[in-house]
Amino acid sequence: MKSLAYQPQSGVVRALAAAGVSLLLGLGLAGAAQANETAKTVCAGCHGPQGDAPIAPTFPNLAGLQKEYIVKQLNDFISGKRKNDMMAPIVADLKPEDIGPIAEYFSQQKPTSGKAENRMAASAGKVLYNQGNDESGVPACVGCHQEKGGGYIGPTAIYPRIAGQQVEYVKQQLKDFASGARANDPSRFMRTTAKRMTEEEIEEVAQYLVGVGE
Amino acid sequence: MKKILTFIIALAALPVAAQAQTWNPSAAELQAMQAKADPERGEALFTACVGCHKKDATGRSSGAYPRLAGQHFTVLLKQMKDIKAGLRTNPKMAPYIEDHISDVGEMADVAVWLTALPIPEDRIGRGPGTSVDAGKVLFERDCAQCHGQKGEGDAARFYPMVAAQHYRYLLREMHFIRDGDRGNSNPDMVKVIKPYREADLEALADYMSSLPPPAPAK
């Protein structure tokens, strides 16, 4: 198995991690403040100061996303595992030590949701989300992304929060997974799944998710 | 020339296919695998499967996904192995298992987790109940010898427990086996099921899905 990396580690590892955090807190206060500054200036320029006011419909809402998920995505943008022409030059200037604190900052912002423009589609999306499509083999999204789309840190993968996410962003990601333009999903699960979804289903599930809140 | 080449390629592929099909571990080897398997790791791996098979591994009454809870360790292991290897035709599951489960050891972990899960008594997915009696007659004549009087299966011979399985799943698989679409069917079963007509298959599925869950699989 490739990654059980997110499984709770042994006591020793946890203690070491805690020590690392303390060290970071002790020595890196200036660094953390700098990272917060980066989040509020550089990232905020497109995602909004709290990450919940993206300036374009295809930019994601970051507020309340799991820290681990943001860290992974930033690292994937840097390594090129996740390709994005807009993010690439920005993450190139990121200091590695800032990634954690930036992710922490956005993960702690209050999650927000929007309103579905198409309520018919949203209710069809809710059914798909909870039951999948047995005919075409689309698994139920709820299996991994959980009830209410909150996601969780699974033992073999990080399942991001998708509740309240922007409609156009969700649609774009699903299309990119389907075409393979986005390929940083563990074990190709999202690529396989998105490929089986019709354009209509993608619209429906996106319309459903935007309105899901706490 | 082209024909010769094709022939050579086919020849080269033969031993691989033959080897895969003759995977035939002894009872002792299987027992050792089961004893060594790690249910916690299996549970962790199975988290990626619950979008289809559900968290409690009871599957879906639509028949698209079988109940795996309580199935024999050996059966689960063999089917996972066959699906990953492409021996059992399952285009829905194949891409998911391909990267996610890397070897037989991990399959054993998942199998040992699933085999210990309870089969709910008040389960979903029974047949219409209209041809249970007809199904019983057929089952006892043609199926019980391998799948057991109570549909409990036979772990040592990789015969699945069919009792309390979803009606629609049983029906689908019997169609696949009869029509040669399953890929890894037991040749003896293909012979038995060949003359079965639609009403016979429905009766059998009705009966098997109505059988109560047998005692927990060993």
Short mmCIF file of C-alpha atoms in Angstrom, two decimals:
data_model
loop_
_atom_site.label_atom_id
_atom_site.label_comp_id
_atom_site.label_asym_id
_atom_site.label_seq_id
_atom_site.Cartn_x
_atom_site.Cartn_y
_atom_site.Cartn_z
CA MET A 1 0.00 0.00 0.00
CA LYS A 2 1.34 3.36 -0.93
CA SER A 3 0.04 5.59 1.75
CA LEU A 4 -1.27 4.99 5.17
CA ALA A 5 0.48 8.26 5.85
CA TYR A 6 -2.53 9.83 7.47
CA GLN A 7 -3.12 7.11 9.97
CA PRO A 8 -2.57 8.09 13.56
CA GLN A 9 1.11 7.53 14.22
CA SER A 10 2.79 6.00 17.22
CA GLY A 11 3.11 7.93 20.45
CA VAL A 12 6.73 8.70 19.72
CA VAL A 13 5.94 10.18 16.33
CA ARG A 14 3.11 12.19 17.83
CA ALA A 15 5.35 13.49 20.58
CA LEU A 16 7.97 14.45 18.03
CA ALA A 17 5.35 16.20 15.93
CA ALA A 18 4.14 18.08 18.97
CA ALA A 19 7.70 19.06 19.76
CA GLY A 20 8.06 20.26 16.18
CA VAL A 21 4.97 22.41 16.54
CA SER A 22 6.30 23.86 19.78
CA LEU A 23 9.60 24.57 18.10
CA LEU A 24 7.80 26.26 15.26
CA LEU A 25 5.79 28.29 17.74
CA GLY A 26 8.89 29.20 19.69
CA LEU A 27 11.30 30.01 16.90
CA GLY A 28 8.98 30.65 14.03
CA LEU A 29 6.53 33.21 15.32
CA ALA A 30 7.95 35.73 12.92
CA GLY A 31 7.66 33.13 10.15
CA ALA A 32 4.04 32.35 11.00
CA ALA A 33 3.20 36.03 11.00
CA GLN A 34 4.87 36.31 7.62
CA ALA A 35 2.81 33.38 6.34
CA ASN A 36 -0.37 34.99 7.62
CA GLU A 37 0.66 38.14 5.80
CA THR A 38 1.14 36.10 2.61
CA ALA A 39 -2.29 34.52 3.05
CA LYS A 40 -3.93 37.88 3.59
CA THR A 41 -2.18 39.63 0.73
CA VAL A 42 -1.03 37.22 -1.97
CA CYS A 43 -3.70 34.48 -1.65
CA ALA A 44 -6.42 36.96 -0.68
CA GLY A 45 -5.97 38.77 -3.96
CA CYS A 46 -7.83 35.97 -5.72
CA HIS A 47 -9.48 33.94 -2.93
CA GLY A 48 -10.58 36.77 -0.63
CA PRO A 49 -9.10 37.72 2.77
CA GLN A 50 -10.82 34.80 4.51
CA GLY A 51 -10.58 32.57 1.46
CA ASP A 52 -14.35 32.58 1.03
CA ALA A 53 -14.66 35.33 -1.59
CA PRO A 54 -12.98 34.10 -4.76
CA ILE A 55 -12.91 36.75 -7.47
CA ALA A 56 -13.74 34.30 -10.28
CA PRO A 57 -16.35 31.53 -10.38
CA THR A 58 -13.72 28.91 -11.21
CA PHE A 59 -11.53 29.82 -8.22
CA PRO A 60 -12.15 27.71 -5.12
CA ASN A 61 -13.54 28.75 -1.79
CA LEU A 62 -10.75 27.91 0.67
CA ALA A 63 -12.44 28.74 3.96
CA GLY A 64 -12.58 25.70 6.19
CA LEU A 65 -10.81 23.29 3.83
CA GLN A 66 -8.73 20.75 5.72
CA LYS A 67 -5.23 21.99 6.44
CA GLU A 68 -3.77 18.70 5.20
CA TYR A 69 -5.65 19.08 1.94
CA ILE A 70 -4.39 22.62 1.32
CA VAL A 71 -0.83 21.56 2.13
CA LYS A 72 -1.07 18.70 -0.36
CA GLN A 73 -2.51 20.88 -3.10
CA LEU A 74 0.11 23.60 -2.63
CA ASN A 75 2.87 21.01 -2.74
CA ASP A 76 1.30 19.43 -5.82
CA PHE A 77 1.15 22.84 -7.54
CA ILE A 78 4.83 23.33 -6.72
CA SER A 79 5.90 19.91 -7.95
CA GLY A 80 3.68 20.15 -11.02
CA LYS A 81 1.65 17.13 -9.97
CA ARG A 82 -1.36 19.42 -10.12
CA LYS A 83 -1.07 21.69 -13.12
CA ASN A 84 -2.49 25.17 -13.06
CA ASP A 85 -1.06 28.07 -15.04
CA MET A 86 -2.38 30.65 -12.63
CA MET A 87 -1.20 29.00 -9.43
CA ALA A 88 2.19 27.86 -10.75
CA PRO A 89 4.00 31.25 -10.76
CA ILE A 90 2.47 32.19 -7.41
CA VAL A 91 3.45 29.03 -5.56
CA ALA A 92 6.92 29.25 -7.09
CA ASP A 93 7.54 32.21 -4.77
CA LEU A 94 6.22 30.45 -1.67
CA LYS A 95 8.71 29.61 1.05
CA PRO A 96 8.36 25.94 2.02
CA GLU A 97 8.03 26.90 5.69
CA ASP A 98 5.06 29.13 4.87
CA ILE A 99 2.93 26.36 3.38
CA GLY A 100 1.81 24.90 6.71
CA PRO A 101 0.85 28.21 8.31
CA ILE A 102 -0.98 29.42 5.19
CA ALA A 103 -2.95 26.17 5.08
CA GLU A 104 -3.64 26.49 8.78
CA TYR A 105 -4.92 30.03 8.30
CA PHE A 106 -7.47 29.12 5.63
CA SER A 107 -8.50 25.90 7.37
CA GLN A 108 -9.50 27.94 10.40
CA GLN A 109 -11.73 30.37 8.53
CA LYS A 110 -15.45 29.85 8.87
CA PRO A 111 -16.82 27.71 6.01
CA THR A 112 -19.42 29.42 3.89
CA SER A 113 -22.00 28.19 1.43
CA GLY A 114 -24.01 29.74 -1.37
CA LYS A 115 -27.35 29.19 -2.99
CA ALA A 116 -28.13 26.84 -5.86
CA GLU A 117 -29.38 28.68 -8.91
CA ASN A 118 -31.08 25.56 -10.16
CA ARG A 119 -33.01 23.91 -7.36
CA MET A 120 -34.28 21.05 -9.53
CA ALA A 121 -30.73 20.18 -10.44
CA ALA A 122 -29.65 20.53 -6.82
CA SER A 123 -32.17 17.99 -5.61
CA ALA A 124 -31.13 15.53 -8.32
CA GLY A 125 -27.56 16.22 -7.24
CA LYS A 126 -28.42 15.32 -3.67
CA VAL A 127 -29.68 11.91 -4.79
CA LEU A 128 -26.56 11.28 -6.84
CA TYR A 129 -24.36 12.45 -3.97
CA ASN A 130 -25.96 10.01 -1.56
CA GLN A 131 -26.65 7.03 -3.81
CA GLY A 132 -24.31 7.26 -6.78
CA ASN A 133 -25.34 5.89 -10.14
CA ASP A 134 -25.57 2.11 -10.08
CA GLU A 135 -25.96 1.87 -13.84
CA SER A 136 -22.80 3.70 -14.79
CA GLY A 137 -20.81 2.79 -11.69
CA VAL A 138 -20.49 6.24 -10.15
CA PRO A 139 -19.94 5.60 -6.44
CA ALA A 140 -21.95 7.61 -3.94
CA CYS A 141 -19.92 10.75 -3.16
CA VAL A 142 -21.04 10.48 0.45
CA GLY A 143 -18.89 7.37 0.90
CA CYS A 144 -15.72 9.44 0.90
CA HIS A 145 -16.78 13.10 1.21
CA GLN A 146 -19.19 12.31 4.03
CA GLU A 147 -22.63 13.50 4.89
CA LYS A 148 -22.90 17.23 4.33
CA GLY A 149 -19.75 17.25 2.22
CA GLY A 150 -17.41 17.94 5.09
CA GLY A 151 -14.81 15.43 3.95
CA TYR A 152 -12.28 13.89 6.34
CA ILE A 153 -8.71 12.78 6.67
CA GLY A 154 -9.09 9.17 5.64
CA PRO A 155 -6.58 6.42 6.35
CA THR A 156 -5.47 6.18 2.71
CA ALA A 157 -6.38 9.61 1.32
CA ILE A 158 -7.49 13.09 2.25
CA TYR A 159 -11.09 13.72 1.23
CA PRO A 160 -11.56 17.47 0.98
CA ARG A 161 -14.48 19.46 2.20
CA ILE A 162 -16.67 20.13 -0.84
CA ALA A 163 -19.72 21.56 0.91
CA GLY A 164 -20.41 25.14 -0.10
CA GLN A 165 -17.88 25.00 -2.91
CA GLN A 166 -18.36 27.23 -5.96
CA VAL A 167 -20.48 25.69 -8.73
CA GLU A 168 -18.12 26.50 -11.56
CA TYR A 169 -15.07 25.34 -9.62
CA VAL A 170 -16.64 21.95 -8.87
CA LYS A 171 -17.68 21.54 -12.49
CA GLN A 172 -14.23 22.48 -13.76
CA GLN A 173 -12.48 20.06 -11.39
CA LEU A 174 -14.76 17.18 -12.32
CA LYS A 175 -14.20 17.89 -16.01
CA ASP A 176 -10.46 18.13 -15.45
CA PHE A 177 -10.44 14.84 -13.56
CA ALA A 178 -12.45 13.25 -16.37
CA SER A 179 -10.05 14.45 -19.06
CA GLY A 180 -6.98 13.75 -16.94
CA ALA A 181 -5.98 17.43 -16.91
CA ARG A 182 -6.10 17.12 -13.14
CA ALA A 183 -4.32 13.96 -12.08
CA ASN A 184 -3.23 14.33 -8.47
CA ASP A 185 -5.96 12.13 -6.96
CA PRO A 186 -4.83 9.05 -5.04
CA SER A 187 -5.30 5.80 -6.95
CA ARG A 188 -7.05 7.68 -9.79
CA PHE A 189 -10.32 7.50 -7.84
CA MET A 190 -11.63 10.89 -8.92
CA ARG A 191 -10.47 10.44 -12.51
CA THR A 192 -12.30 7.13 -12.75
CA THR A 193 -15.40 8.53 -11.07
CA ALA A 194 -15.61 11.81 -13.02
CA LYS A 195 -15.16 9.97 -16.31
CA ARG A 196 -18.38 8.07 -15.58
CA MET A 197 -20.41 11.18 -14.85
CA THR A 198 -22.54 12.82 -17.50
CA GLU A 199 -22.38 16.57 -18.03
CA GLU A 200 -25.83 16.74 -16.50
CA GLU A 201 -24.74 14.86 -13.40
CA ILE A 202 -21.74 17.14 -12.99
CA GLU A 203 -24.05 20.16 -13.12
CA GLU A 204 -26.44 18.55 -10.65
CA VAL A 205 -23.88 17.63 -8.05
CA ALA A 206 -22.26 21.08 -8.31
CA GLN A 207 -25.65 22.74 -7.85
CA TYR A 208 -26.26 20.57 -4.81
CA LEU A 209 -22.88 21.17 -3.16
CA VAL A 210 -22.91 24.96 -3.30
CA GLY A 211 -25.93 25.05 -1.01
CA VAL A 212 -24.67 22.57 1.56
CA GLY A 213 -23.70 24.20 4.83
CA GLU A 214 -23.37 23.23 8.45
CA MET B 1 4.83 -12.72 -41.04
CA LYS B 2 2.18 -10.82 -39.18
CA LYS B 3 0.41 -14.09 -38.36
CA ILE B 4 3.61 -15.63 -37.05
CA LEU B 5 4.23 -12.60 -34.89
CA THR B 6 0.75 -12.73 -33.46
CA PHE B 7 1.26 -16.40 -32.75
CA ILE B 8 4.52 -15.75 -30.94
CA ILE B 9 2.95 -12.99 -28.87
CA ALA B 10 0.03 -15.25 -28.00
CA LEU B 11 2.47 -18.01 -27.00
CA ALA B 12 4.42 -15.62 -24.82
CA ALA B 13 1.25 -14.54 -23.07
CA LEU B 14 0.13 -18.11 -22.40
CA PRO B 15 2.22 -18.97 -19.35
CA VAL B 16 1.09 -15.77 -17.61
CA ALA B 17 -2.58 -16.52 -18.19
CA ALA B 18 -2.12 -20.15 -17.25
CA GLN B 19 -0.30 -19.22 -14.08
CA ALA B 20 -2.98 -16.74 -13.07
CA GLN B 21 -5.72 -19.25 -13.62
CA THR B 22 -4.04 -22.02 -11.73
CA TRP B 23 -3.57 -19.99 -8.55
CA ASN B 24 -4.36 -22.80 -6.23
CA PRO B 25 -3.02 -22.34 -2.74
CA SER B 26 -3.38 -25.24 -0.33
CA ALA B 27 -5.80 -25.06 2.58
CA ALA B 28 -2.82 -24.63 4.90
CA GLU B 29 -1.48 -21.73 2.84
CA LEU B 30 -4.87 -20.04 2.89
CA GLN B 31 -5.17 -20.52 6.62
CA ALA B 32 -1.73 -19.03 7.09
CA MET B 33 -2.69 -16.03 4.93
CA GLN B 34 -5.86 -15.49 6.91
CA ALA B 35 -4.00 -15.75 10.20
CA LYS B 36 -1.40 -13.25 9.05
CA ALA B 37 -3.89 -10.77 7.60
CA ASP B 38 -4.42 -7.48 9.43
CA PRO B 39 -8.10 -6.51 9.81
CA GLU B 40 -7.24 -2.96 10.86
CA ARG B 41 -5.30 -2.40 7.68
CA GLY B 42 -8.19 -4.02 5.81
CA GLU B 43 -10.65 -1.63 7.41
CA ALA B 44 -8.44 1.30 6.44
CA LEU B 45 -8.20 0.12 2.84
CA PHE B 46 -11.91 -0.58 2.67
CA THR B 47 -12.74 3.07 3.46
CA ALA B 48 -12.20 3.78 -0.23
CA CYS B 49 -14.78 1.14 -1.22
CA VAL B 50 -17.75 2.34 0.80
CA GLY B 51 -19.13 4.67 -1.88
CA CYS B 52 -20.37 1.50 -3.60
CA HIS B 53 -20.36 -1.35 -1.07
CA LYS B 54 -21.43 0.83 1.88
CA LYS B 55 -19.72 1.27 5.20
CA ASP B 56 -21.14 -1.94 6.64
CA ALA B 57 -20.35 -3.80 3.38
CA THR B 58 -23.97 -4.80 2.89
CA GLY B 59 -24.00 -3.65 -0.74
CA ARG B 60 -27.02 -2.33 -2.57
CA SER B 61 -30.36 -3.97 -3.22
CA SER B 62 -30.23 -2.71 -6.81
CA GLY B 63 -27.85 -5.60 -7.32
CA ALA B 64 -25.10 -3.34 -8.64
CA TYR B 65 -22.92 -4.13 -5.63
CA PRO B 66 -23.03 -7.37 -3.62
CA ARG B 67 -23.06 -7.78 0.10
CA LEU B 68 -19.51 -8.61 1.13
CA ALA B 69 -20.05 -8.70 4.90
CA GLY B 70 -19.72 -12.23 6.21
CA GLN B 71 -18.60 -13.74 2.91
CA HIS B 72 -15.85 -16.37 3.12
CA PHE B 73 -12.30 -15.05 3.37
CA THR B 74 -11.17 -17.29 0.52
CA VAL B 75 -13.99 -16.19 -1.77
CA LEU B 76 -13.34 -12.50 -1.18
CA LEU B 77 -9.65 -12.99 -1.75
CA LYS B 78 -10.08 -14.94 -4.98
CA GLN B 79 -12.63 -12.53 -6.44
CA MET B 80 -10.51 -9.47 -5.65
CA LYS B 81 -7.54 -11.21 -7.18
CA ASP B 82 -9.48 -12.19 -10.30
CA ILE B 83 -10.98 -8.74 -10.77
CA LYS B 84 -7.63 -7.03 -10.42
CA ALA B 85 -6.04 -9.49 -12.84
CA GLY B 86 -8.87 -9.04 -15.34
CA LEU B 87 -9.91 -12.69 -15.08
CA ARG B 88 -13.31 -11.74 -13.76
CA THR B 89 -14.92 -9.18 -16.02
CA ASN B 90 -15.81 -6.23 -13.84
CA PRO B 91 -15.19 -2.92 -15.59
CA LYS B 92 -16.87 -0.97 -12.79
CA MET B 93 -14.59 -2.17 -10.04
CA ALA B 94 -11.38 -2.91 -11.94
CA PRO B 95 -10.02 0.67 -12.17
CA TYR B 96 -10.66 1.31 -8.50
CA ILE B 97 -8.86 -1.79 -7.26
CA GLU B 98 -6.05 -1.46 -9.78
CA ASP B 99 -3.99 1.18 -7.95
CA HIS B 100 -5.61 1.08 -4.57
CA ILE B 101 -4.85 -2.52 -3.61
CA SER B 102 -1.30 -3.39 -4.47
CA ASP B 103 -0.88 -7.07 -3.66
CA VAL B 104 -2.44 -10.27 -2.35
CA GLY B 105 -1.38 -9.35 1.17
CA GLU B 106 -3.55 -6.24 1.09
CA MET B 107 -6.40 -8.22 -0.43
CA ALA B 108 -6.12 -10.65 2.46
CA ASP B 109 -6.28 -7.71 4.89
CA VAL B 110 -9.48 -6.44 3.30
CA ALA B 111 -10.94 -9.96 3.11
CA VAL B 112 -10.24 -10.71 6.75
CA TRP B 113 -11.95 -7.45 7.73
CA LEU B 114 -15.02 -8.15 5.60
CA THR B 115 -15.47 -11.78 6.52
CA ALA B 116 -15.93 -10.84 10.19
CA LEU B 117 -18.62 -8.22 9.53
CA PRO B 118 -22.14 -9.24 10.56
CA ILE B 119 -24.91 -10.00 8.09
CA PRO B 120 -27.98 -8.04 9.16
CA GLU B 121 -31.03 -10.20 9.89
CA ASP B 122 -33.58 -7.71 8.60
CA ARG B 123 -31.73 -7.25 5.39
CA ILE B 124 -32.67 -5.52 2.19
CA GLY B 125 -32.58 -7.08 -1.23
CA ARG B 126 -34.82 -10.12 -1.00
CA GLY B 127 -36.61 -11.31 -4.10
CA PRO B 128 -40.33 -10.95 -4.68
CA GLY B 129 -40.95 -14.17 -2.73
CA THR B 130 -43.27 -15.55 -5.38
CA SER B 131 -41.14 -18.46 -6.56
CA VAL B 132 -39.23 -19.45 -3.46
CA ASP B 133 -40.63 -22.99 -3.52
CA ALA B 134 -39.74 -23.58 -7.15
CA GLY B 135 -36.29 -22.15 -6.43
CA LYS B 136 -35.81 -24.52 -3.51
CA VAL B 137 -36.41 -27.54 -5.72
CA LEU B 138 -33.87 -26.38 -8.28
CA PHE B 139 -31.37 -25.36 -5.64
CA GLU B 140 -31.46 -28.68 -3.85
CA ARG B 141 -31.17 -30.58 -7.12
CA ASP B 142 -28.40 -28.58 -8.80
CA CYS B 143 -26.69 -26.16 -6.42
CA ALA B 144 -26.63 -27.48 -2.87
CA GLN B 145 -23.90 -29.99 -3.58
CA CYS B 146 -21.40 -27.15 -3.96
CA HIS B 147 -23.03 -24.12 -2.35
CA GLY B 148 -24.33 -26.08 0.65
CA GLN B 149 -27.82 -27.08 1.80
CA LYS B 150 -28.26 -23.71 3.47
CA GLY B 151 -26.46 -21.74 0.79
CA GLU B 152 -23.48 -21.38 3.10
CA GLY B 153 -20.90 -22.02 0.39
CA ASP B 154 -17.59 -23.79 0.82
CA ALA B 155 -14.61 -21.73 1.86
CA ALA B 156 -12.06 -24.42 1.04
CA ARG B 157 -13.23 -24.65 -2.57
CA PHE B 158 -13.80 -20.90 -3.08
CA TYR B 159 -17.57 -21.43 -3.46
CA PRO B 160 -19.37 -18.34 -2.25
CA MET B 161 -22.04 -18.14 0.36
CA VAL B 162 -25.17 -17.36 -1.66
CA ALA B 163 -27.65 -17.26 1.21
CA ALA B 164 -28.94 -13.78 2.05
CA GLN B 165 -27.25 -12.22 -0.97
CA HIS B 166 -29.14 -9.55 -2.90
CA TYR B 167 -31.72 -10.95 -5.28
CA ARG B 168 -30.74 -8.70 -8.15
CA TYR B 169 -27.07 -9.38 -7.70
CA LEU B 170 -27.63 -13.15 -7.72
CA LEU B 171 -29.75 -12.81 -10.83
CA ARG B 172 -27.15 -10.69 -12.62
CA GLU B 173 -24.29 -13.03 -11.84
CA MET B 174 -26.25 -16.12 -12.88
CA HIS B 175 -26.92 -14.43 -16.19
CA PHE B 176 -23.24 -13.59 -16.57
CA ILE B 177 -22.22 -17.16 -15.75
CA ARG B 178 -24.82 -18.78 -18.02
CA ASP B 179 -24.06 -16.44 -20.92
CA GLY B 180 -20.28 -16.55 -20.55
CA ASP B 181 -19.88 -12.94 -19.48
CA ARG B 182 -18.33 -13.36 -16.06
CA GLY B 183 -14.86 -14.38 -17.12
CA ASN B 184 -13.87 -16.52 -14.15
CA SER B 185 -16.85 -18.85 -13.96
CA ASN B 186 -16.44 -22.35 -12.68
CA PRO B 187 -16.77 -24.55 -15.84
CA ASP B 188 -18.86 -27.10 -13.94
CA MET B 189 -21.35 -24.45 -12.95
CA VAL B 190 -21.56 -23.17 -16.51
CA LYS B 191 -22.63 -26.65 -17.59
CA VAL B 192 -25.27 -26.92 -14.87
CA ILE B 193 -26.76 -23.50 -15.48
CA LYS B 194 -26.68 -23.59 -19.28
CA PRO B 195 -30.25 -24.93 -19.76
CA TYR B 196 -31.77 -22.59 -17.18
CA ARG B 197 -34.45 -20.26 -18.48
CA GLU B 198 -35.34 -16.85 -17.14
CA ALA B 199 -38.05 -18.10 -14.80
CA ASP B 200 -35.64 -20.71 -13.38
CA LEU B 201 -32.99 -18.10 -12.64
CA GLU B 202 -35.54 -15.83 -11.01
CA ALA B 203 -36.82 -18.68 -8.85
CA LEU B 204 -33.32 -19.61 -7.76
CA ALA B 205 -32.43 -16.02 -6.91
CA ASP B 206 -35.70 -15.66 -5.05
CA TYR B 207 -34.90 -18.74 -2.97
CA MET B 208 -31.25 -17.93 -2.26
CA SER B 209 -31.99 -14.33 -1.29
CA SER B 210 -34.66 -15.58 1.10
CA LEU B 211 -32.31 -17.94 2.95
CA PRO B 212 -31.33 -16.69 6.39
CA PRO B 213 -27.71 -15.78 6.97
CA PRO B 214 -25.82 -18.94 7.93
CA ALA B 215 -23.56 -19.01 10.96
CA PRO B 216 -20.58 -16.64 10.63
CA ALA B 217 -18.07 -17.68 7.98
CA LYS B 218 -14.94 -19.26 9.37
#
